[in-house]
Coordinates of C-alpha atoms in Angstrom, one line a residue:
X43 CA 297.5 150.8 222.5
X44 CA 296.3 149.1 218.9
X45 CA 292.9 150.5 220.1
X46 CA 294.1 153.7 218.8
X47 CA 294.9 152.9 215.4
X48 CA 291.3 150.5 215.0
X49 CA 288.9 154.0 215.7
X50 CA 287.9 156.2 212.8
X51 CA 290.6 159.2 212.2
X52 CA 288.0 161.8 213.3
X53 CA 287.9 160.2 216.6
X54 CA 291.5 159.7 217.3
X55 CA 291.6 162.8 216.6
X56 CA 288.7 164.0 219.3
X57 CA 290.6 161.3 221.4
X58 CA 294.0 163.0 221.3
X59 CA 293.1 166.4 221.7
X60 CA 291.2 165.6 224.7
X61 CA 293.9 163.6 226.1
X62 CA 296.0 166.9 225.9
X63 CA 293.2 168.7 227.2
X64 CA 293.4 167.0 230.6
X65 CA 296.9 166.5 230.1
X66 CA 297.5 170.3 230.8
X67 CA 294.3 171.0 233.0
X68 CA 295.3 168.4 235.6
X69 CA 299.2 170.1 235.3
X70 CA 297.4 173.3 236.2
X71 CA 295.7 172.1 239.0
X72 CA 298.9 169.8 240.5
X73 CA 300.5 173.0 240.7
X74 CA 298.1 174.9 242.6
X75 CA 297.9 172.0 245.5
X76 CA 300.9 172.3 247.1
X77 CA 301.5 176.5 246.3
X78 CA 298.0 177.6 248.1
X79 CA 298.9 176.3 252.0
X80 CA 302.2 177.9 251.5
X81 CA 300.7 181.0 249.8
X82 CA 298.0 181.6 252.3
X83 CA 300.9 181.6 255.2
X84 CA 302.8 183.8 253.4
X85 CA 300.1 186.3 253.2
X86 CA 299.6 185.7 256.6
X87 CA 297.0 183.7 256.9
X88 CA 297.0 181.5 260.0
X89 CA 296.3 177.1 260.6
X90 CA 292.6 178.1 260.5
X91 CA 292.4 180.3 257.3
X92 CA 294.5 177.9 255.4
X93 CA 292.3 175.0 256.2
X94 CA 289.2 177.1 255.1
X95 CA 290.7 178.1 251.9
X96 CA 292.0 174.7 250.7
X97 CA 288.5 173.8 252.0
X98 CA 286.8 175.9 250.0
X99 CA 287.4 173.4 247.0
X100 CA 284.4 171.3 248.2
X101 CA 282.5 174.2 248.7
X102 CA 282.2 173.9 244.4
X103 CA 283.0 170.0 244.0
X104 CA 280.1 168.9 245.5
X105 CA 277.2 171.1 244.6
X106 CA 278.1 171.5 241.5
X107 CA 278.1 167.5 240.4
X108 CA 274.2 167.8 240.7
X109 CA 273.5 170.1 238.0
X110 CA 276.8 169.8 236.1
X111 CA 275.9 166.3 234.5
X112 CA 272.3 167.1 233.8
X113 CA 273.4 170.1 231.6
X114 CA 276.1 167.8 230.3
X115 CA 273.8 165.6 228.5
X116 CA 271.1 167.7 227.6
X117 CA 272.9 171.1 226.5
X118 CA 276.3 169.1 225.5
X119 CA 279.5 167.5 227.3
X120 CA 281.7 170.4 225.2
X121 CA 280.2 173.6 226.8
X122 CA 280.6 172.1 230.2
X123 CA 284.2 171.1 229.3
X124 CA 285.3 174.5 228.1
X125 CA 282.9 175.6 231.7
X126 CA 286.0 173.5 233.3
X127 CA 288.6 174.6 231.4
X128 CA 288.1 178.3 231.4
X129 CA 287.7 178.4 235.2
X130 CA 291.0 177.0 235.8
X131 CA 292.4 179.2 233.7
X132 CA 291.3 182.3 235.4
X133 CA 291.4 181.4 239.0
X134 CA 295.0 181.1 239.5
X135 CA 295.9 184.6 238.1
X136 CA 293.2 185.7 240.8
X137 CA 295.4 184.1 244.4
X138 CA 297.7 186.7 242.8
X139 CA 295.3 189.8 242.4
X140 CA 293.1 189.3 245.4
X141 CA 294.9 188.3 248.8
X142 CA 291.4 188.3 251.7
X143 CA 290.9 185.2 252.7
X144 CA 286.8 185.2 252.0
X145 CA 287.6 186.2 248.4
X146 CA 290.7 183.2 247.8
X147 CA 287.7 180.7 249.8
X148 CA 285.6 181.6 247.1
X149 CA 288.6 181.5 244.0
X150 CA 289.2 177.7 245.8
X151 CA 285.2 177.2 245.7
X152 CA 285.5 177.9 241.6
X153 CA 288.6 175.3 241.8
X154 CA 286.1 173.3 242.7
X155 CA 283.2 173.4 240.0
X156 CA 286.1 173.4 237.0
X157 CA 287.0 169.9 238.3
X158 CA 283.7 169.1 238.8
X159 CA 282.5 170.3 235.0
X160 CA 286.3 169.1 233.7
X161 CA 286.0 165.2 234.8
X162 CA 282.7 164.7 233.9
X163 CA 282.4 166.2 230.8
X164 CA 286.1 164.6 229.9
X165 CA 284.2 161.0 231.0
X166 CA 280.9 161.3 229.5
X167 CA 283.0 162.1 225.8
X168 CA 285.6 159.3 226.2
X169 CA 282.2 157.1 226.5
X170 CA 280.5 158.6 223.4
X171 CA 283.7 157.7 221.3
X172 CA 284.6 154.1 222.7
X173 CA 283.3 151.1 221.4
X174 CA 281.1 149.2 223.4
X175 CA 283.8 146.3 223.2
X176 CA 287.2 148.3 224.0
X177 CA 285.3 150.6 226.4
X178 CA 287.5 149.5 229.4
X179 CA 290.5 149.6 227.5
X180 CA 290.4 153.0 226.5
X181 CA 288.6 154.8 229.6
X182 CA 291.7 152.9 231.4
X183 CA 294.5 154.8 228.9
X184 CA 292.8 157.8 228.7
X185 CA 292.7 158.1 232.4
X186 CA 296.7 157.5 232.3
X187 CA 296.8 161.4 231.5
X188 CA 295.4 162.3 234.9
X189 CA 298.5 161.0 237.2
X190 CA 301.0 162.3 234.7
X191 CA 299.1 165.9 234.9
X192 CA 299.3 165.4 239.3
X193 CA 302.9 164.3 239.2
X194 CA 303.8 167.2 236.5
X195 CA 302.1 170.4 238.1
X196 CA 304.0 170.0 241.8
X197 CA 307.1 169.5 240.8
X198 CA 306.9 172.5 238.3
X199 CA 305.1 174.2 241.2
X200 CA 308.5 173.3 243.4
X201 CA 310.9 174.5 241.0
X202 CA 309.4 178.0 240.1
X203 CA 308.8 178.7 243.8
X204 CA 312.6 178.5 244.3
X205 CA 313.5 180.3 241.4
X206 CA 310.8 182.7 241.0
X207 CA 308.5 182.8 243.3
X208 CA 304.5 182.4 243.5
X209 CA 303.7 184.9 240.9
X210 CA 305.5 182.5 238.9
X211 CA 303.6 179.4 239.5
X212 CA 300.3 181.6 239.2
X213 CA 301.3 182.4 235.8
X214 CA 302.3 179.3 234.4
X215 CA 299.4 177.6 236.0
X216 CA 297.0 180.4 233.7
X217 CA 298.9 179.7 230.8
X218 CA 298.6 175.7 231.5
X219 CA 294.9 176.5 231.5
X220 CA 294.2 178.6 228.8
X221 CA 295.8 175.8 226.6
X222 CA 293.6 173.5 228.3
X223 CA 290.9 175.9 226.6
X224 CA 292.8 176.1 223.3
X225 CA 292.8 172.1 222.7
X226 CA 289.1 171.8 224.2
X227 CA 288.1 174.1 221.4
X228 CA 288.7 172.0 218.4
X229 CA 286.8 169.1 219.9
X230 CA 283.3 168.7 218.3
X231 CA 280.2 167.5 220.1
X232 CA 279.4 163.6 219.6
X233 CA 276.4 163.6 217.2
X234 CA 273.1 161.3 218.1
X235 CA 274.6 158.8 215.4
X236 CA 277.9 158.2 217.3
X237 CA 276.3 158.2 220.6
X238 CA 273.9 155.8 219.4
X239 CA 277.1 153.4 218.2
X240 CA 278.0 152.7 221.8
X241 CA 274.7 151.3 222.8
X242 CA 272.6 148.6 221.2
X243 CA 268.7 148.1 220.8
X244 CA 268.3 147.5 224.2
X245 CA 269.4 150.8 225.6
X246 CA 267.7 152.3 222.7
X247 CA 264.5 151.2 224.9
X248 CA 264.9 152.4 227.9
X249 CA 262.2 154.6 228.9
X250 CA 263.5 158.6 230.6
X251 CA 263.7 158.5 234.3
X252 CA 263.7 161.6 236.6
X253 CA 266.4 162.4 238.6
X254 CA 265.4 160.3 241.8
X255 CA 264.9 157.5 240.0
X256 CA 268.7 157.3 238.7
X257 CA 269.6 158.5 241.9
X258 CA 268.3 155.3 243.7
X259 CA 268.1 153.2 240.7
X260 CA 270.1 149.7 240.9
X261 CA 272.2 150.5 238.3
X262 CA 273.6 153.4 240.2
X263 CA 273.2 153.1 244.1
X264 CA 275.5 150.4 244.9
X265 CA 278.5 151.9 243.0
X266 CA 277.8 155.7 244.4
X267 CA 278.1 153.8 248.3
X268 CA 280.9 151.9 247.5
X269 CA 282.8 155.4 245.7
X270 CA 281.4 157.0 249.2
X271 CA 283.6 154.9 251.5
X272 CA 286.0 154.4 249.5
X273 CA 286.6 158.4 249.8
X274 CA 285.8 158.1 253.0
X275 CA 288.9 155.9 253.3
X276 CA 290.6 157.8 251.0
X277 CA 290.3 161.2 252.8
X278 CA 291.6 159.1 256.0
X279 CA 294.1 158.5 254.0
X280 CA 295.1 161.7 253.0
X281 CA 294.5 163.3 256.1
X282 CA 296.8 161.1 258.4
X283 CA 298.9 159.5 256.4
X284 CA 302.1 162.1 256.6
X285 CA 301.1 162.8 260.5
X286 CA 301.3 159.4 261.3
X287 CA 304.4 158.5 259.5
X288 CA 306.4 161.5 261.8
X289 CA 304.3 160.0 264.4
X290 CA 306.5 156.5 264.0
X291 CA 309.5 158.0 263.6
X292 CA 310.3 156.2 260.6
X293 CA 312.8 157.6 258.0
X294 CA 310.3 158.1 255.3
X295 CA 309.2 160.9 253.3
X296 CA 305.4 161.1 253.5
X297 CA 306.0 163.2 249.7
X298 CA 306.9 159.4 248.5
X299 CA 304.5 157.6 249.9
X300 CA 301.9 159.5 247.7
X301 CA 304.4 159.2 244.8
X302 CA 304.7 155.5 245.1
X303 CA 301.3 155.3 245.1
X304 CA 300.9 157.8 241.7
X305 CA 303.1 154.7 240.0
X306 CA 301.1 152.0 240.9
X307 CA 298.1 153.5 239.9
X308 CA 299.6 154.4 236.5
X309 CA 301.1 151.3 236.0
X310 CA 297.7 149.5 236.7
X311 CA 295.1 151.5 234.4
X312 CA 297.5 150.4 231.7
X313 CA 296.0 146.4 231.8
X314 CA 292.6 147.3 234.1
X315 CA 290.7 148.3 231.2
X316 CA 291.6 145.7 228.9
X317 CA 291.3 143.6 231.4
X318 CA 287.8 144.6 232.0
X319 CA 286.7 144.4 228.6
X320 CA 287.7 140.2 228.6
X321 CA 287.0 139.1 231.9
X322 CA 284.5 141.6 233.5
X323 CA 284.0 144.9 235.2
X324 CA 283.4 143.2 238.6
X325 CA 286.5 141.1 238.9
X326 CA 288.3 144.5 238.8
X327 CA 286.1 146.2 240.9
X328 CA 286.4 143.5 243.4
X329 CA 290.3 143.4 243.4
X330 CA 290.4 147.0 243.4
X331 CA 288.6 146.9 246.8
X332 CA 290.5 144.1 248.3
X333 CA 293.5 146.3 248.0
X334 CA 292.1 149.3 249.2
X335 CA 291.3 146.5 252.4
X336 CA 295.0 145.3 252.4
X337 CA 296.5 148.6 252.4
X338 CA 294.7 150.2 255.1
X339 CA 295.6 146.7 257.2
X340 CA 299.0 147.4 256.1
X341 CA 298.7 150.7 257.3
X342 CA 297.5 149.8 260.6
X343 CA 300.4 148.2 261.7
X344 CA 303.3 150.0 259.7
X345 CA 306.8 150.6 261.5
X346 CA 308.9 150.5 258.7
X347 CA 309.8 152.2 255.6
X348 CA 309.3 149.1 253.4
X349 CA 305.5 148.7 255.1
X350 CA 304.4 152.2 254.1
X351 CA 306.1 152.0 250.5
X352 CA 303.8 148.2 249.9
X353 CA 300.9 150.2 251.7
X354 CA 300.9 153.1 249.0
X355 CA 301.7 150.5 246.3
X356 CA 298.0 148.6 247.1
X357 CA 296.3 151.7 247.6
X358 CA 297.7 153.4 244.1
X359 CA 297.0 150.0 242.8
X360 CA 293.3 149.5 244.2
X361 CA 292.7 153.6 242.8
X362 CA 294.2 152.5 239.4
X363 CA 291.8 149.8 239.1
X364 CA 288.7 151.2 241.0
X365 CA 288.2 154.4 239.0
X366 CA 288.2 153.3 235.2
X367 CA 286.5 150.2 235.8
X368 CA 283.5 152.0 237.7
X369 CA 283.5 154.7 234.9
X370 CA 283.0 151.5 232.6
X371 CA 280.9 149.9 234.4
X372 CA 278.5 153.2 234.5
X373 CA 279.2 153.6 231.0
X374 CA 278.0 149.8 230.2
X375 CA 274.3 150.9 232.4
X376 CA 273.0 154.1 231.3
X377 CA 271.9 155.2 228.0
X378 CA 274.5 158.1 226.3
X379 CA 271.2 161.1 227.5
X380 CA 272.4 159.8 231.2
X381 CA 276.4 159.4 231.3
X382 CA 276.8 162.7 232.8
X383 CA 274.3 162.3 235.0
X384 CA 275.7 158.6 236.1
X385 CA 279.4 159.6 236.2
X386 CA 278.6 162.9 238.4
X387 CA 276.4 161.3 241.2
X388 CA 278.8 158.3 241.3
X389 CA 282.2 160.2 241.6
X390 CA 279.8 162.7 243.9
X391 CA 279.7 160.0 246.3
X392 CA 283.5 159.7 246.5
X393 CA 284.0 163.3 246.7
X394 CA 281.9 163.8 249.5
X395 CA 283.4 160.9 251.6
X396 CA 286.6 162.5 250.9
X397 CA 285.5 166.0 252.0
X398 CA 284.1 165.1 254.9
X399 CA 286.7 162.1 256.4
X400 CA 289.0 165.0 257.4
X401 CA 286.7 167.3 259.7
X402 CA 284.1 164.0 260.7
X403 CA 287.1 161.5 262.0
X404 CA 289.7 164.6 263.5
X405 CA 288.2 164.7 266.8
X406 CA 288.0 160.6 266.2
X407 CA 292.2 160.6 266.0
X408 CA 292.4 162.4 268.9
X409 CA 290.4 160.2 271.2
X410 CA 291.8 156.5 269.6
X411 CA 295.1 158.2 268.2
X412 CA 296.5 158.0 264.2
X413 CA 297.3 154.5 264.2
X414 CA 293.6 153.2 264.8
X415 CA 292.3 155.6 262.2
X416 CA 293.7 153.0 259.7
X417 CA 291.7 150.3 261.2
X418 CA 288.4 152.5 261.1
X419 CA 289.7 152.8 257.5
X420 CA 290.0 149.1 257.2
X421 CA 286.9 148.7 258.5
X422 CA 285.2 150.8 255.7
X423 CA 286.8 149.1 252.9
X424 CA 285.8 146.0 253.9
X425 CA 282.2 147.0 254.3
X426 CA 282.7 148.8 250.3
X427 CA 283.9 145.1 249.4
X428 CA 281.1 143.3 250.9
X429 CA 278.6 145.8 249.9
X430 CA 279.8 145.2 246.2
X431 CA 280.3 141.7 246.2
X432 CA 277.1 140.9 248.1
X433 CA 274.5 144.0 246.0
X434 CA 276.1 144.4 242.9
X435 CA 273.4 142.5 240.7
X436 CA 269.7 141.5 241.5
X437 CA 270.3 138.8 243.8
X438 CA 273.0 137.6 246.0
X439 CA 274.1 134.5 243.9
X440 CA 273.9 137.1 240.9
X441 CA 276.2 139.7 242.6
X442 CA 279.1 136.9 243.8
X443 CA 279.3 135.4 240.3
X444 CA 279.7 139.1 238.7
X445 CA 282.0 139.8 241.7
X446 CA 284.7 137.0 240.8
X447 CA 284.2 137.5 237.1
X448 CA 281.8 134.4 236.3
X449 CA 278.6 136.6 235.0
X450 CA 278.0 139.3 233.1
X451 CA 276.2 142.8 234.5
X452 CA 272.6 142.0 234.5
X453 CA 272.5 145.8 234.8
X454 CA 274.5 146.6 231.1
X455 CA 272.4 147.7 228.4
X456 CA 275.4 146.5 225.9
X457 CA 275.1 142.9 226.0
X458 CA 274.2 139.6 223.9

């Protein structure tokens, strides 16, 4: 991590207390995940309820994204980071206070814009700090904080419940976000000057589009449909994944599968965005895609404990290269005025594929049964690789060779 010690102290500085920042709000909301199904049965809430209320989250997610990066570029990425930030520090005292189900749909539905304003505020500044150069490198170990966080918050969540209870776990997970708020607070706003460091004279050329045009501009569409199916496959994922390993009878936690998968994705983001710095966003995209493809075939056919751990190891690894090398390459396209913008319809796209995989391909599982889900599954991934290979650029023989790593994005406003 010599990146560090090359940037001004001032943005180390900005760097490291935002790294904290998420550090803590991610904690907070790992702890909620697996507290609110149990919670909601506890109160006596039914199957149904509790599917509504941990479906409330999308309820926020996906609205939000539209106008959340908008106001992060033009009214400033810190007052729609501190939006995040405060939000999950005053939902989870509120499961406690208020027990009717309408009222915890609508505490989940808040869950759901702080993520929203958190990660795409957190993106937009890691952007305006990083050289154009070392961009990868350090959106790839400033995302490191965001497994940790997941990994952190459920097994604290797991402990208190045993010894305490959930008023415990509410509490800790209010004071994990009020210090969320606390290191978001010392973070100044990127000035024009520094934004204008991470783009060159070409960007500074780029005439203002309206929202529909970076909605279907080419610098934007392809990655927002691949980050759609690949939540699409990812919600499949999710969904089925511990269902299908009882299903097979095999002697596997499905709690490990998803841990497995955690440390390949860590382990990954620790070379991916060096790695896309020297040899190209697209190479990573590509091989991020391929084994989201290999572990869904995996998947397909699992029967053993040792094919569901290598199928969670290609997935964590195809997530740990997928996500910081799509915030890059978004990063590498638009000018600083659009980042938020970029970063929130993109990860929208993914979002929204994961929301809706659950309810749209249900009545699907019971009809062709778990195990085929994971082909459909396939069968999406490959259709995300293709579409990326095969789009990415302005022509076909443009999109292969930035595919495999032998041209540079035709789309970047950062190059020579």
């Amino acid at each position: 991590m010599n990146i560090f010690s090359t940037l001004k102290k001032d943005r180390r500085r900005s760097l490291l207390l935002l790294a904290a920042a998420s550090l803590l709000f991610w904690s907070n909301m790992g702890s909620l995940l697996p507290t609110l199904p149990l919670y909601v049965q506890h109160i006596g809430g039914n199957k149904q309820e509790i599917g509504l209320v941990m479906g409330g989250f999308a309820l926020g997610l996906l609205p939000s994204r539209i106008w959340l990066g908008p106001m992060a570029d033009r009214q400033g990425r810190k007052m729609v980071l501190l939006l995040g930030t405060t939000v999950s520090a005053i939902a989870p005292f509120g499961y406690f206070l208020f027990q009717s189900i309408p009222l915890l749909i609508i505490l989940r539905a808040l869950q759901g814009i702080s993520i929203a304003a958190f990660t795409t505020a957190y993106s937009a500044l890691v952007a305006d700090l990083s050289p154009p150069k070392q961009r990868g490198e350090l959106i790839g170990y400033m995302s490191l904080v965001q497994p940790i966080g997941v990994a952190v918050g459920p097994a604290l969540a797991g402990f208190l419940l045993q010894q305490a209870g959930y008023l415990s776990i509410f509490l800790i997970a209010t004071a994990l976000g009020f210090l969320s708020i606390l290191g978001s607070l010392p973070i100044p706003e990127p000035t024009a000057e520094i934004q204008a460091q991470s783009v060159d004279h070409i960007a500074k050329s780029e005439p203002e589009e309206s929202f529909w045009q970076v909605l279907w501009s080419e610098r934007l569409r392809i990655p927002t449909l691949v980050m759609l199916l690949i939540g699409l496959v990812f919600g499949t994922l999710s969904t089925f994944v511990p269902l299908y390993i009882k299903e097979t009878r095999v002697d596997f936690n499905a709690g490990l599968f998803y841990t497995c998968a955690a440390i390949a994705s860590f382990s990954v983001r620790l070379l991916a965005g060096w790695g896309s710095d020297r040899y190209g966003r697209g190479v990573f995209i590509t091989g991020a895609l391929a084994c989201y493809v290999l572990a869904m075939l995996v998947l397909w056919n699992a029967n053993s404990r040792t094919e569901f751990i290598i199928a969670a190891l290609l997935e964590g690894a195809g997530a740990g290269k997928l996500f910081p090398s799509v915030i890059a390459l978004l990063s590498d396209r638009c000018l600083p005025k659009q980042r938020a913008q970029f970063f929130s319809l993109c990860v929208g796209g993914f979002d929204l594929g994961m929301a809706i995989a659950g309810p749209t391909f249900g009545g699907i599982a019971d009809i062709i049964g778990l195990q085929n889900m994971f082909a459909i599954a396939a069968l999406l991934a490959v259709i995300a690789f293709f579409t990326f290979i095969t789009q990415s650029s302005n022509n076909l023989r443009s999109s292969l060779k930035f595919a495999i790593g032998l041209q540079q994005d035709v789309y970047a406003l950062n190059r020579p």
